[in-house]
Each structure stands twice: as C-alpha cells, then as structure tokens.
XYZ file of C-alpha atoms in Angstrom:
695
model
C 115.808 68.786 -37.089
C 115.136 70.187 -40.539
C 112.141 68.841 -42.430
C 113.025 67.417 -45.846
C 110.341 67.827 -48.532
C 108.586 64.702 -49.734
C 109.625 65.226 -53.349
C 113.245 65.536 -52.321
C 112.971 62.321 -50.309
C 111.451 60.506 -53.235
C 114.203 61.651 -55.537
C 117.274 61.250 -53.334
C 116.479 58.723 -50.614
C 115.640 55.550 -52.518
C 115.497 52.247 -50.567
C 118.447 49.889 -50.991
C 118.074 46.909 -53.355
C 116.891 43.630 -51.841
C 119.581 41.146 -50.863
C 120.506 38.490 -53.326
C 118.662 35.240 -52.935
C 120.976 32.256 -52.785
C 119.000 30.532 -55.550
C 119.697 33.376 -58.054
C 123.261 34.171 -56.962
C 125.905 33.791 -59.680
C 128.867 31.675 -58.806
C 131.378 33.740 -60.820
C 130.251 37.053 -59.355
C 129.508 36.834 -55.686
C 127.069 39.418 -54.448
C 125.355 39.753 -57.875
C 122.008 38.122 -58.678
C 119.948 37.436 -61.858
C 116.452 38.956 -61.912
C 113.939 36.122 -62.504
C 111.702 38.559 -64.441
C 114.418 39.556 -66.946
C 114.079 36.506 -69.183
C 110.300 36.828 -69.092
C 110.467 40.438 -70.244
C 112.883 39.516 -73.046
C 110.536 36.790 -74.256
C 107.589 39.163 -74.193
C 109.557 41.806 -76.124
C 110.609 39.222 -78.711
C 107.039 37.970 -79.116
C 105.784 41.562 -79.515
C 108.426 42.318 -82.156
C 107.509 39.206 -84.120
C 103.830 40.113 -83.845
C 104.392 43.644 -85.191
C 106.582 42.312 -88.016
C 103.984 39.718 -89.024
C 101.227 42.352 -89.034
C 103.407 44.642 -91.182
C 104.103 41.896 -93.715
C 100.439 40.898 -93.816
C 99.330 44.505 -94.370
C 101.913 45.138 -97.083
C 100.883 41.940 -98.851
C 97.236 43.028 -98.666
C 98.066 46.450 -100.091
C 99.891 44.859 -102.977
C 97.207 42.402 -103.798
C 94.131 44.477 -102.911
C 92.303 41.283 -101.975
C 93.408 39.423 -105.082
C 93.310 42.290 -107.561
C 97.078 42.841 -107.950
C 98.288 39.322 -107.185
C 99.633 38.891 -110.672
C 97.408 35.835 -111.174
C 94.376 35.355 -113.352
C 91.790 35.716 -110.645
C 88.543 35.245 -112.586
C 86.820 31.850 -112.676
C 87.755 31.192 -116.291
C 91.465 31.687 -115.664
C 91.639 34.563 -118.123
C 91.926 38.285 -117.536
C 91.213 40.646 -120.389
C 93.759 43.425 -121.070
C 93.388 46.936 -122.481
C 96.343 49.197 -123.261
C 95.409 52.891 -123.543
C 97.058 56.307 -123.429
C 95.624 59.555 -122.067
C 96.546 62.384 -124.459
C 95.601 66.060 -124.478
C 96.865 69.612 -124.546
C 98.685 70.906 -121.496
C 96.475 71.499 -118.417
C 93.377 69.814 -119.842
C 93.174 67.332 -116.941
C 95.053 64.155 -117.925
C 96.797 63.501 -114.615
C 93.680 64.446 -112.619
C 91.662 61.924 -114.634
C 94.233 59.181 -113.960
C 93.975 59.991 -110.232
C 90.222 59.415 -110.298
C 90.580 56.208 -112.324
C 92.966 54.851 -109.704
C 90.673 55.861 -106.833
C 87.426 54.526 -108.250
C 88.961 51.222 -109.369
C 89.867 50.318 -105.789
C 93.612 50.767 -106.148
C 93.771 52.779 -102.916
C 92.190 51.987 -99.568
C 89.223 54.098 -98.556
C 91.198 55.762 -95.766
C 94.533 55.905 -97.589
C 96.138 59.329 -97.826
C 97.094 59.964 -101.453
C 98.503 63.209 -102.825
C 96.857 64.976 -105.732
C 98.367 64.258 -109.150
C 99.969 61.100 -107.803
C 101.471 60.329 -111.223
C 103.553 63.532 -111.146
C 106.198 62.038 -108.894
C 109.096 64.139 -110.176
C 110.055 67.204 -108.085
C 110.093 69.446 -111.151
C 106.674 68.147 -112.196
C 105.164 69.058 -108.853
C 106.838 72.471 -108.752
C 105.822 73.469 -112.269
C 102.441 71.740 -112.261
C 103.084 69.943 -115.556
C 103.792 66.381 -116.622
C 107.281 65.926 -118.078
C 107.719 62.140 -118.322
C 105.249 59.580 -119.643
C 104.467 57.095 -116.866
C 102.508 53.845 -116.958
C 100.079 52.567 -114.381
C 97.322 49.984 -114.328
C 93.900 49.471 -112.802
C 91.793 46.337 -112.469
C 88.118 46.846 -113.195
C 85.365 44.359 -112.347
C 82.142 45.030 -114.223
C 78.645 44.194 -113.073
C 78.925 40.719 -114.616
C 82.041 39.978 -112.549
C 84.477 40.029 -115.500
C 87.990 41.208 -114.608
C 89.798 43.561 -116.981
C 93.277 44.976 -116.476
C 93.608 48.421 -118.023
C 97.184 49.592 -118.573
C 97.119 53.396 -118.657
C 99.956 55.672 -119.768
C 99.819 59.276 -118.571
C 101.501 61.528 -121.130
C 102.827 65.115 -121.000
C 100.773 67.808 -122.679
C 103.438 70.408 -123.497
C 104.664 70.463 -127.078
C 108.311 70.425 -125.995
C 107.830 66.935 -124.566
C 106.061 65.574 -127.627
C 108.772 62.938 -128.034
C 107.453 61.256 -124.874
C 104.040 60.952 -126.520
C 105.325 59.749 -129.890
C 107.308 56.812 -128.551
C 104.655 55.417 -126.207
C 101.861 55.394 -128.791
C 103.340 52.178 -130.181
C 102.511 50.414 -126.895
C 98.775 51.131 -126.824
C 95.715 50.040 -128.760
C 93.607 53.143 -128.168
C 93.703 56.702 -126.875
C 91.441 58.778 -124.664
C 91.646 62.334 -126.005
C 90.829 65.005 -123.427
C 89.547 68.360 -124.632
C 88.800 71.323 -122.375
C 85.108 72.204 -122.494
C 85.921 75.918 -122.643
C 89.193 76.159 -124.591
C 88.433 73.465 -127.145
C 91.108 71.791 -129.318
C 94.486 73.557 -129.091
C 97.825 73.050 -130.927
C 99.057 70.118 -128.830
C 95.637 68.502 -129.205
C 96.136 68.637 -132.959
C 99.680 67.239 -132.679
C 98.921 64.200 -130.511
C 95.707 63.469 -132.383
C 97.510 63.423 -135.733
C 100.095 60.977 -134.369
C 97.408 58.686 -132.943
C 95.304 58.732 -136.095
C 98.344 58.004 -138.285
C 98.946 54.807 -136.287
C 95.348 53.702 -136.780
C 94.452 53.944 -133.082
C 90.784 54.144 -132.102
C 89.939 57.263 -130.053
C 87.492 58.175 -127.321
C 86.889 61.908 -126.980
C 86.332 63.032 -123.406
C 85.228 66.637 -123.035
C 86.555 67.582 -119.602
C 85.790 70.454 -117.238
C 82.111 70.703 -118.178
C 81.528 72.175 -114.718
C 83.285 75.410 -115.726
C 81.150 78.518 -115.921
C 82.314 79.229 -119.487
C 81.998 75.635 -120.687
C 80.590 75.029 -124.171
C 80.603 71.224 -124.508
C 78.411 70.907 -127.604
C 80.474 73.400 -129.608
C 83.707 71.709 -128.514
C 82.269 68.355 -129.620
C 81.734 69.775 -133.118
C 85.228 71.328 -133.133
C 86.748 67.958 -132.194
C 84.887 66.286 -135.074
C 86.125 68.965 -137.484
C 89.676 68.419 -136.234
C 89.437 64.672 -136.880
C 88.095 65.284 -140.359
C 90.856 67.804 -141.151
C 93.511 65.317 -140.041
C 92.236 62.642 -142.424
C 90.652 60.255 -139.933
C 89.036 57.088 -141.249
C 85.296 56.454 -141.025
C 85.861 54.139 -138.055
C 87.918 56.798 -136.255
C 85.338 59.498 -137.036
C 82.700 57.369 -135.354
C 84.244 58.079 -131.951
C 82.203 57.992 -128.740
C 81.997 61.297 -126.881
C 81.863 61.439 -123.093
C 81.287 64.545 -120.985
C 83.087 64.586 -117.652
C 84.526 66.514 -114.764
C 87.752 64.776 -113.782
C 88.159 66.875 -110.640
C 84.703 65.909 -109.362
C 85.116 62.311 -110.570
C 82.089 61.723 -112.816
C 81.446 61.079 -116.492
C 78.289 60.698 -118.572
C 77.301 60.298 -122.197
C 74.288 62.606 -121.727
C 74.728 65.756 -119.661
C 70.962 66.218 -119.364
C 70.414 62.820 -117.759
C 69.113 62.889 -114.188
C 71.804 60.482 -112.961
C 74.697 61.998 -114.930
C 76.756 62.700 -111.806
C 75.695 59.674 -109.762
C 77.673 56.841 -111.368
C 81.212 58.190 -111.085
C 83.463 57.055 -113.931
C 81.644 53.770 -114.616
C 80.584 55.043 -118.024
C 84.206 55.707 -118.973
C 85.396 52.308 -117.710
C 82.643 50.531 -119.638
C 83.349 52.486 -122.812
C 87.099 51.743 -122.597
C 86.397 48.010 -122.336
C 83.751 47.925 -125.083
C 85.329 50.346 -127.585
C 89.022 49.441 -127.441
C 90.220 46.030 -128.651
C 92.437 43.644 -126.747
C 96.115 43.464 -127.757
C 96.402 41.631 -131.050
C 99.004 39.285 -129.555
C 96.273 37.604 -127.501
C 94.450 36.407 -130.625
C 96.852 36.126 -133.571
C 99.071 33.452 -132.082
C 101.964 35.782 -131.173
C 101.844 34.531 -127.595
C 103.273 31.170 -128.640
C 106.134 32.631 -130.709
C 109.655 33.409 -129.348
C 109.852 36.387 -127.002
C 110.266 39.890 -128.509
C 109.756 43.354 -126.977
C 110.426 46.870 -128.300
C 112.027 49.229 -125.761
C 110.200 52.553 -125.483
C 111.601 54.093 -122.292
C 114.658 53.634 -120.123
C 115.532 54.649 -116.577
C 118.220 53.952 -113.992
C 117.684 52.290 -110.613
C 120.361 52.306 -107.903
C 119.701 48.637 -107.082
C 118.531 47.057 -110.333
C 120.628 49.082 -112.796
C 119.149 49.918 -116.199
C 115.414 49.290 -116.477
C 113.942 48.972 -119.990
C 110.194 49.346 -120.434
C 107.965 48.323 -123.319
C 105.079 46.152 -124.454
C 105.682 42.456 -125.057
C 104.877 41.925 -128.738
C 105.487 38.178 -128.891
C 105.964 35.225 -126.591
C 106.495 35.037 -122.859
C 109.307 36.349 -120.682
C 110.488 34.850 -117.391
C 113.109 35.777 -114.849
C 116.631 34.437 -115.637
C 115.735 33.988 -119.320
C 118.731 34.416 -121.681
C 117.986 37.141 -124.274
C 119.730 39.288 -126.869
C 119.372 42.919 -127.921
C 118.932 43.720 -131.610
C 119.376 47.160 -133.158
C 117.911 48.149 -136.502
C 121.240 49.210 -137.992
C 123.716 47.435 -135.709
C 122.667 43.788 -135.500
C 123.237 42.055 -132.160
C 124.273 44.647 -129.584
C 124.273 42.589 -126.413
C 123.541 39.162 -124.980
C 122.527 38.752 -121.382
C 120.100 37.340 -118.862
C 116.997 38.964 -117.395
C 117.343 39.493 -113.646
C 113.942 41.080 -112.946
C 110.590 41.292 -114.672
C 108.517 44.146 -113.250
C 104.809 44.601 -113.926
C 102.838 47.762 -113.242
C 100.115 47.206 -110.655
C 98.529 50.425 -109.558
C 101.241 52.990 -108.894
C 103.727 50.270 -107.918
C 106.098 48.079 -109.881
C 105.749 44.488 -108.711
C 108.270 41.766 -109.479
C 106.606 38.869 -111.324
C 108.000 35.534 -112.429
C 106.349 35.571 -115.849
C 104.698 38.010 -118.246
C 103.012 37.252 -121.543
C 102.385 39.006 -124.853
C 100.186 42.088 -124.737
C 101.263 43.242 -121.267
C 103.447 46.288 -120.497
C 106.456 45.417 -118.343
C 109.900 46.641 -117.301
C 112.993 44.444 -117.596
C 116.286 44.683 -115.693
C 119.596 42.982 -116.293
C 120.812 44.439 -119.605
C 123.665 46.906 -119.885
C 123.742 48.270 -123.453
C 120.128 48.076 -124.639
C 118.424 51.421 -125.173
C 115.326 53.051 -126.645
C 114.133 51.650 -130.013
C 116.127 48.413 -129.497
C 114.484 44.985 -129.546
C 114.902 42.577 -126.618
C 114.210 39.095 -127.892
C 114.963 35.403 -127.738
C 118.195 34.122 -129.249
C 116.262 32.516 -132.106
C 114.888 35.870 -133.336
C 116.935 37.512 -136.084
C 114.779 40.467 -137.212
C 114.287 43.479 -134.886
C 110.888 45.066 -134.391
C 110.220 48.254 -136.335
C 110.392 51.451 -134.282
C 108.349 54.540 -135.112
C 110.298 57.585 -136.375
C 110.509 60.585 -134.056
C 110.306 64.186 -135.235
C 113.788 65.751 -135.263
C 114.808 68.525 -132.859
C 114.498 72.138 -134.010
C 116.483 74.065 -131.370
C 119.994 73.738 -129.967
C 122.154 75.261 -127.237
C 125.835 74.984 -126.363
C 126.590 73.542 -122.922
C 130.139 74.222 -121.753
C 132.162 74.115 -118.563
C 131.891 77.075 -116.221
C 135.057 79.194 -116.655
C 133.959 82.294 -114.729
C 136.013 83.684 -111.800
C 133.443 82.118 -109.414
C 133.688 78.634 -110.926
C 133.902 75.624 -108.620
C 132.602 77.359 -105.481
C 129.038 76.031 -105.443
C 128.986 72.876 -107.542
C 130.781 69.556 -107.259
C 130.602 68.428 -110.914
C 132.597 70.826 -113.045
C 134.688 68.604 -115.340
C 133.858 68.334 -119.027
C 134.068 64.542 -118.825
C 131.395 64.386 -116.133
C 129.166 66.820 -118.047
C 129.519 64.783 -121.233
C 128.609 61.516 -119.493
C 125.496 63.092 -118.018
C 124.364 64.524 -121.360
C 124.955 61.219 -123.128
C 122.822 59.401 -120.554
C 120.053 61.930 -121.142
C 120.249 61.510 -124.915
C 120.101 57.749 -124.454
C 116.837 57.842 -122.510
C 115.228 60.841 -124.253
C 114.873 60.253 -127.972
C 113.894 63.888 -128.614
C 117.329 65.152 -127.464
C 120.518 64.919 -129.522
C 124.025 65.563 -128.126
C 127.184 66.135 -130.157
C 130.758 67.161 -129.290
C 132.254 70.488 -130.287
C 135.726 71.090 -131.673
C 137.396 72.162 -128.450
C 136.077 69.309 -126.313
C 134.952 71.590 -123.467
C 131.537 72.332 -124.981
C 128.674 70.199 -126.288
C 125.807 70.874 -128.681
C 122.455 69.852 -127.194
C 119.479 69.874 -129.571
C 115.851 69.581 -128.464
C 112.242 70.491 -129.210
C 112.000 73.820 -127.409
C 113.191 76.152 -124.702
C 111.172 74.443 -121.962
C 112.578 71.004 -122.673
C 116.167 72.276 -122.679
C 115.467 74.368 -119.567
C 114.174 71.317 -117.681
C 117.328 69.382 -118.611
C 119.606 72.173 -117.387
C 117.553 72.584 -114.177
C 117.833 68.860 -113.464
C 121.614 68.932 -113.958
C 121.854 72.024 -111.790
C 120.129 70.253 -108.916
C 122.509 67.338 -109.321
C 125.488 69.614 -108.557
C 126.643 70.662 -112.046
C 128.141 74.010 -112.985
C 127.490 74.954 -116.613
C 127.783 77.729 -119.147
C 124.743 77.974 -121.461
C 124.598 79.829 -124.781
C 121.621 81.427 -126.499
C 119.306 78.936 -128.284
C 119.787 78.618 -132.022
C 117.440 77.139 -134.582
C 118.554 74.220 -136.738
C 118.406 75.093 -140.429
C 117.996 72.748 -143.380
C 118.487 72.960 -147.111
C 116.044 71.950 -149.801
C 116.889 70.174 -153.034
C 117.852 73.480 -154.647
C 120.236 74.456 -151.862
C 117.974 77.133 -150.363
C 117.970 77.543 -146.603
C 114.900 76.353 -144.705
C 114.035 77.252 -141.121
C 111.563 75.755 -138.619
C 108.213 77.523 -138.431
C 105.858 77.153 -135.477
C 102.113 77.508 -135.240
C 101.345 79.903 -132.385
C 97.783 80.021 -131.063
C 97.214 83.106 -128.920
C 94.145 83.812 -126.747
C 94.025 87.453 -125.599
C 91.540 90.060 -124.486
C 90.176 92.122 -127.348
C 91.963 95.256 -126.174
C 95.414 93.633 -126.450
C 94.996 91.996 -129.858
C 96.478 95.015 -131.683
C 99.785 95.032 -129.810
C 100.121 91.244 -130.205
C 99.624 91.465 -133.983
C 102.189 94.292 -134.161
C 104.818 92.361 -132.176
C 104.294 89.160 -134.154
C 104.568 91.028 -137.461
C 107.943 92.433 -136.350
C 109.047 88.835 -135.694
C 108.093 87.748 -139.241
C 104.899 86.095 -138.059
C 102.115 85.489 -140.584
C 98.536 85.672 -139.284
C 96.491 82.667 -140.407
C 93.237 83.015 -138.492
C 91.529 85.463 -136.146
C 88.123 84.942 -134.557
C 86.306 85.881 -131.351
C 85.835 83.146 -128.739
C 83.332 84.963 -126.521
C 83.622 86.719 -123.152
C 85.721 89.507 -124.687
C 88.438 87.095 -125.918
C 90.027 86.736 -129.344
C 91.930 83.741 -130.720
C 94.683 84.549 -133.221
C 96.727 81.903 -135.073
C 100.180 82.766 -136.482
C 102.830 80.916 -138.432
C 106.027 82.363 -137.047
C 109.720 81.344 -137.328
C 111.035 79.607 -134.232
C 113.901 82.097 -133.911
C 111.359 84.928 -133.754
C 109.579 83.368 -130.777
C 112.741 82.893 -128.700
C 112.419 85.180 -125.709
C 109.016 86.529 -126.710
C 106.884 84.845 -124.035
C 107.939 87.207 -121.231
C 107.362 90.251 -123.429
C 103.998 88.797 -124.456
C 102.851 88.481 -120.834
C 103.913 92.079 -120.199
C 102.012 93.355 -123.240
C 98.828 91.494 -122.256
C 99.083 92.315 -118.515
C 99.439 88.605 -117.739
C 96.045 87.692 -119.205
C 97.198 86.257 -122.553
C 97.780 82.568 -123.257
C 100.155 81.459 -126.012
C 100.585 77.879 -127.222
C 103.242 76.873 -129.726
C 103.839 73.772 -131.763
C 106.159 72.878 -134.627
C 104.476 73.362 -138.012
C 106.977 72.752 -140.835
C 110.271 73.786 -142.394
C 109.721 76.762 -144.697
C 111.986 79.143 -146.668
C 114.111 81.553 -144.662
C 112.170 84.742 -143.897
C 115.021 87.206 -143.431
C 116.666 88.936 -140.520
C 114.769 89.555 -137.294
C 115.708 92.321 -134.892
C 117.037 91.031 -131.585
C 116.960 92.600 -128.166
C 116.552 96.370 -128.335
C 118.167 97.208 -125.000
C 121.794 96.881 -124.014
C 123.082 95.536 -120.694
C 124.917 96.860 -117.668
C 128.307 95.155 -117.231
C 130.326 95.060 -114.025
C 133.882 96.429 -114.132
C 135.202 94.878 -110.902
C 135.308 91.751 -108.724
C 133.728 91.645 -105.271
C 130.357 92.115 -103.589
C 127.798 94.612 -104.844
C 127.430 97.664 -102.604
C 124.064 99.434 -102.062
C 125.661 102.851 -102.626
C 127.082 101.766 -105.991
C 123.812 100.163 -107.112
C 121.954 103.320 -106.126
C 123.803 105.263 -108.808
C 123.457 102.469 -111.367
C 119.702 101.943 -111.110
C 119.152 105.286 -112.867
C 120.650 103.726 -115.981
C 118.206 100.820 -116.236
C 116.817 97.748 -114.466
C 118.978 95.747 -112.040
C 119.153 91.942 -111.944
C 121.120 91.659 -108.676
C 120.643 92.709 -105.064
C 123.221 94.258 -102.680
C 125.681 91.756 -101.248
C 125.737 89.441 -104.286
C 129.105 88.441 -105.711
C 130.024 90.025 -109.028
C 133.027 89.898 -111.331
C 134.349 91.792 -114.306
C 132.286 91.050 -117.396
C 129.211 89.948 -115.441
C 125.832 91.351 -116.526
C 124.087 92.967 -113.562
C 121.178 94.713 -115.285
C 119.470 95.938 -118.434
C 120.403 99.307 -119.890
C 117.666 101.725 -120.856
C 119.582 102.478 -124.098
C 120.459 100.178 -127.003
C 124.193 99.993 -126.261
C 126.063 98.188 -123.470
C 127.464 100.152 -120.529
C 130.289 99.350 -118.117
C 129.369 100.241 -114.515
C 130.963 99.872 -111.102
C 128.670 98.171 -108.540
C 131.516 98.163 -105.965
C 131.609 101.944 -105.495
C 131.403 102.711 -101.776
C 130.548 105.963 -100.034
C 133.572 108.010 -98.977
C 133.601 108.608 -95.229
C 134.361 112.160 -93.984
C 133.979 114.019 -90.731
C 131.379 116.344 -92.241
C 127.792 115.441 -91.504
C 124.791 117.113 -93.160
C 121.183 116.140 -93.595
C 121.607 115.783 -97.331
C 124.661 113.552 -97.235
C 123.253 111.101 -94.647
C 120.192 110.089 -96.646
C 119.327 106.422 -96.506
C 119.952 104.469 -99.726
C 116.640 103.148 -101.030
C 116.903 100.719 -103.939
C 114.243 99.491 -106.304
C 113.771 95.711 -105.903
C 115.760 93.881 -108.593
C 114.209 91.785 -111.363
C 115.570 88.252 -110.929
C 115.449 85.994 -113.984
C 114.464 82.346 -113.981
C 116.534 79.846 -115.918
C 114.259 79.845 -118.978
C 114.026 83.643 -118.921
C 117.799 83.990 -118.680
C 118.418 81.589 -121.578
C 115.918 83.431 -123.753
C 117.226 86.886 -122.743
C 120.910 86.610 -123.665
C 122.393 87.446 -127.051
C 124.932 85.459 -129.063
C 127.923 87.066 -127.327
C 126.574 86.266 -123.833
C 126.293 83.207 -121.599
C 124.215 82.037 -118.667
C 126.287 80.782 -115.741
C 124.308 78.026 -113.990
C 125.333 76.683 -110.578
C 123.364 74.798 -107.899
C 122.752 78.060 -106.017
C 122.968 80.868 -108.593
C 121.961 81.910 -112.095
C 124.188 84.666 -113.485
C 124.440 86.413 -116.829
C 127.833 87.208 -118.267
C 129.594 88.224 -121.436
C 131.310 85.447 -123.362
C 134.564 87.467 -123.236
C 135.019 89.016 -119.810
C 137.777 91.448 -120.758
C 136.404 94.610 -122.429
C 139.352 94.742 -124.845
C 138.579 91.197 -126.017
C 134.918 92.122 -126.505
C 135.891 95.074 -128.719
C 138.318 92.944 -130.723
C 135.757 90.188 -131.426
C 133.069 92.798 -132.159
C 135.270 94.359 -134.858
C 136.033 90.915 -136.272
C 132.319 90.228 -136.578
C-alpha cells in the first residue's frame, strides 16, 4: 500500500463533522444544527467593535480639546480668555510658514509623538510643489504663561510674493498687530517694504523679528538698523518706531532679545510669545462696548466646501453670532444683497476648523449658510443699516486673454472646454480673489483676466489646468492709464537685483535696453552687488529666464509695483523667430534631426504636432516653416554613411510661466491637463501673411 505524506493527509483527509445534538437541531431543517459558540463569538465581536469605536471617539475628542485648550470654552478660573489677533508678514522665503510651524509645536497644539509635515500651513498642492505660500490662512494657538493666564493668539500666515499682495492687503483689517520677519543676511527687500507700508498706514503696531541668525553670512545688527531706516522712510509714528526687535532661528525653534545671552537658545519661542502678549493690544471690541451691539462682520476671504457650501471668513467687529441666527448681507454700493440664516459657525483651533455654537466680537471665524455674500461685504443683524468700511485694494497692472482651445487637438485631453464653463470658473476666482478682475470680450469666446503679475496669473491657469480645462492664453499686456492731460501712463516696477560682481555689467546693459532706470547700486559683501532699478512692467515680461541665463543661475531678482509713470517709448521684443510646423501628425526623429540645425527644439520625437504649431526657436530673427514629419526614405542600398543612428539634442521644454512670457502678440499658449504647446494665433500661413500686412 502506498504511503500518503502527512501534509497531504492533513490537507485532504479531514475528519467528518460531529453529529448534530438533538438539543441544537433545527426543526425546519433536519440534519442541521446551530453552533452554541456562534452567538458568543458575535457578542464578543460586537463588544470589541463598540470598544474600538469608543476609544476612537475619546481620542478624537482629546485631540480637539488638547486637555481643555481647544474646547471652545473659557477655561481659566476667571472665565475670561484674552485674545490677540496678529499677522506674520515678510518677503518671500524669509521664514513665515516655518515660524508658524514652530509656534504651533511649542504651544502644545500637536502631541509629542504626532507626525506633522513641515510647512503644515502650506496645504495646497501648488504651494508644496513650488515651496511658496499662495493663500493667506488663519490658525490659532493657546498660550499659558508662567502665571497660568490663558491667551488665544489668532495667527494669519500670509504669502510673501508680490503677486499675491492682495492676500496680505485684505487680511490686515482683521489683525491688531504684525510680526515682520526680516532675513538676517538679505535684509529688507521689496516685498518687505510693501507689506510694511500697508501695515503702518493702518496704524498697526509691529514686532521686528530678524530670522535666520544662524546663517554663516548673517548680519543681524546691520539688518536691525536697515529695518529702522525703512520704518522711518515709510513715515512710521513714534510709537511704531519704538518696535521691539527679536533675534531668532525659526528652523531651530528659538528666539531671544539678546544674542549674546548665555541662555539665548534654551527657552525656545517663549520670548516671542511673551512679547506678542505684552506688546499687542486686545481687540478693541472687547473694551469699547462693541460686544453688546448688534452683530456685524466684514468678509475678508471666501472659499467653497462640498458639504457646507460657501464659507465666508472674517473678524467679528460687533456683537455675538450663533448658529441659526437670521442675518443679512450689506454691500457698500448695493444695499441689502441677501437675507439668510447661519447654518455653521466655525472657529479656528490649531490647524482645524471646529464648529462652535457661539462666537463673540474680536474673534476670527468662518460662517456658512449664505449664497450671495462675497469679499468686502458686511454680514450683520437685520437691525444694522450701515455696512462696515472695507480697505481699498491696489488695482491690477497686467492682463491676459483666456479663450477656448480651438487647435486641431482640442478636446482630446480635457473635459471642460466650453466657454460657459470657463467663464463660470473665472468668475468664481474673481469673486474670492480681490486682486483679479475678469471681463468679457466682444466675441464671447474669450475673457480678459487682469492680475498683479505673471506668477499670479500662471498659478490661476495651472489650477484650472489641473481641474480639466483646456485654454488658449495670450501674451500678458500691461494696463495703461491716462493722466489729467490725456498723456498715457504705464506701470513701473521697482526691481531689486542681487548678483555677483562679475555679472553686474550685463545686468545693467539688459535693463537699460528695457528702459530701466538705475536708482541705487551698492556692494553687499561676499562678492555680491545689489542694484535697484525702476523699470516698466512690459520690459520685465519674459526677462527672468534670460536673467538667470546671464547670471549663471546665481542672481536673485525681486519685483514690486512702484507707480504709474509717463510712457517710456517702444521696447524691443524677442530677437529670435520661431520654428513652425507645416503638417499634422507625430514628430519623427529623422525630421527633427534636420531641423535642430536651425535652432532650439521645444518638442521631443513622438509628440503630436499640427500645422501652425511652434516646435522650436529659430536662430535667426524671422520665423521659419519646417516639416517635423519628414521620414527617411527606405531603399535597398545599404552603406555605412546612410545607416547612421539619429542622435538628437535634448529639447528645451517650457513651463507654463515661461511659455506665457515667451510668446509674442500673434502667438498663443495651448494649455491642456497633459500638455503645454505654443502655436500661432492664425494657423494657416496665408492668414498669417494677410494679418501681418494689415498690421
């Protein structure tokens, strides 16, 4: 008899089930029995599920409250919690978001073992990819000093790039003080001057924090003097000039008033917390009796939520707001816009928005339930008849034309291609972003979008692209004005350029060709030179890429709007022509091999092209029609010279901002979710010649 392996027996020769006991036999199904342990196991599983659920709810409640800190109640013995509303302002990349991270950590907002990403306030995908802050976002921390006094500090993290200055302007009305960050090596830069002037004009008290003192090239004492000179030049009052100065390293998480002190790095950010509480006043509404008046709040930001609808954020100026309270929306020029009922009142506790039943004057909250209210509107009680005054915002200086995509490849990659859908999306953006203005064109298929700069418009187009839109984008144009005498005025920007000494000559030459006027030039040490120009905005369009090439990537250029000045004359545009495809299909390596002798290619083999599409830059000033579809003719003759492998130079792909700045007035950028293409406005060469003759 064959011997069966033990494993095979275990797998295939299982013992039969035990016979059914008469006590457990079912009457309706003879031969079947109910396992007495089944109900026990079900009860145990149910009890375990309830246990896990209760532990989850307990833990989530503890995270929200942080042992009473974020409960939404006045947790101190006197029943009163002091409030401070501040904004963190600075030039781009001077450490605002990093400082907010450390404030959240050291205030006990996060658990000791909680995993938190760096720059937690930069929650937008584009913000994390580009490493910049685009949207102003509020948060709050609760600080308990050594005497046991609780203080809630509402903090607003602001963008540092000049193109997003509108975000800074509108939120300054919500705060009672600003913490101005200045890099210990770079010192005050153009955006520092811009945000400081806005804060000083509103009468806000500042604290100057000189960040990155741990850098090898740091010069904190000199930067302190430069900051004082900046305040004096901007017309600060004596009270504002008497600002406290704190030296810190936001990345390492410490701050001190005296760098030479032995314990300068041992106390974390306690010095900053204490100075914020002692230097900045409480909201005036807590003392002047506004808390007992009818409810009123000025809307400063707006966003959309898939569950709550439109969410309007602002600081409560008067009274108290509760859930289900009937309110109205007042507009400065339109009277009563809407009447409705508040469905949710959301308060900012840490990095979360917590629903609260009631919020009082002086606090920063978000309100849901209204349909037509927007930025600069007043949400108030029905008894209020006068809207709150909103601060004016600087007008846009640059505009582009956004149209439907009418290329031969339209509709293949995107899902939103109709002009109606594009218009609705742009109008929603203009509603929430006060620095953007949208207007219709004559044909109805294109829209004029005006903004602060190329970066701001590029971020808008990139966001729409990721949402599935297909668009045609024109070259940016500056917005002119006229003075009282009818003379044309154009926007002029102040450009601050830091370059190595050896590249200063070529920068001055290029800026002079773009009608730039040099204002200041001084050495900054370590072989660097800082040059300040006043240059027309139209002269700086498309210059940043050329500037990085001229300075071998070592130069840093910062721009900010200066003023409207008289028109400075014509400026030469792009010196090189383009290579234009003459056929429709896929680019062939053999055809591109012959074309690359003529200039620089923008496309790689296998990419789809069409007639009128720009595939490269010509080495000469004029445009050239080329055939990227030319294939090698096959013959039966084989030689060593004819069978050479085609070796192409890697193409130079253009980013969205580079493409928008590169094109001329007769060209467009085709933007789809997967591709960025350059094309001529008129695809047919005969049409291009006709419109060129017509001017």
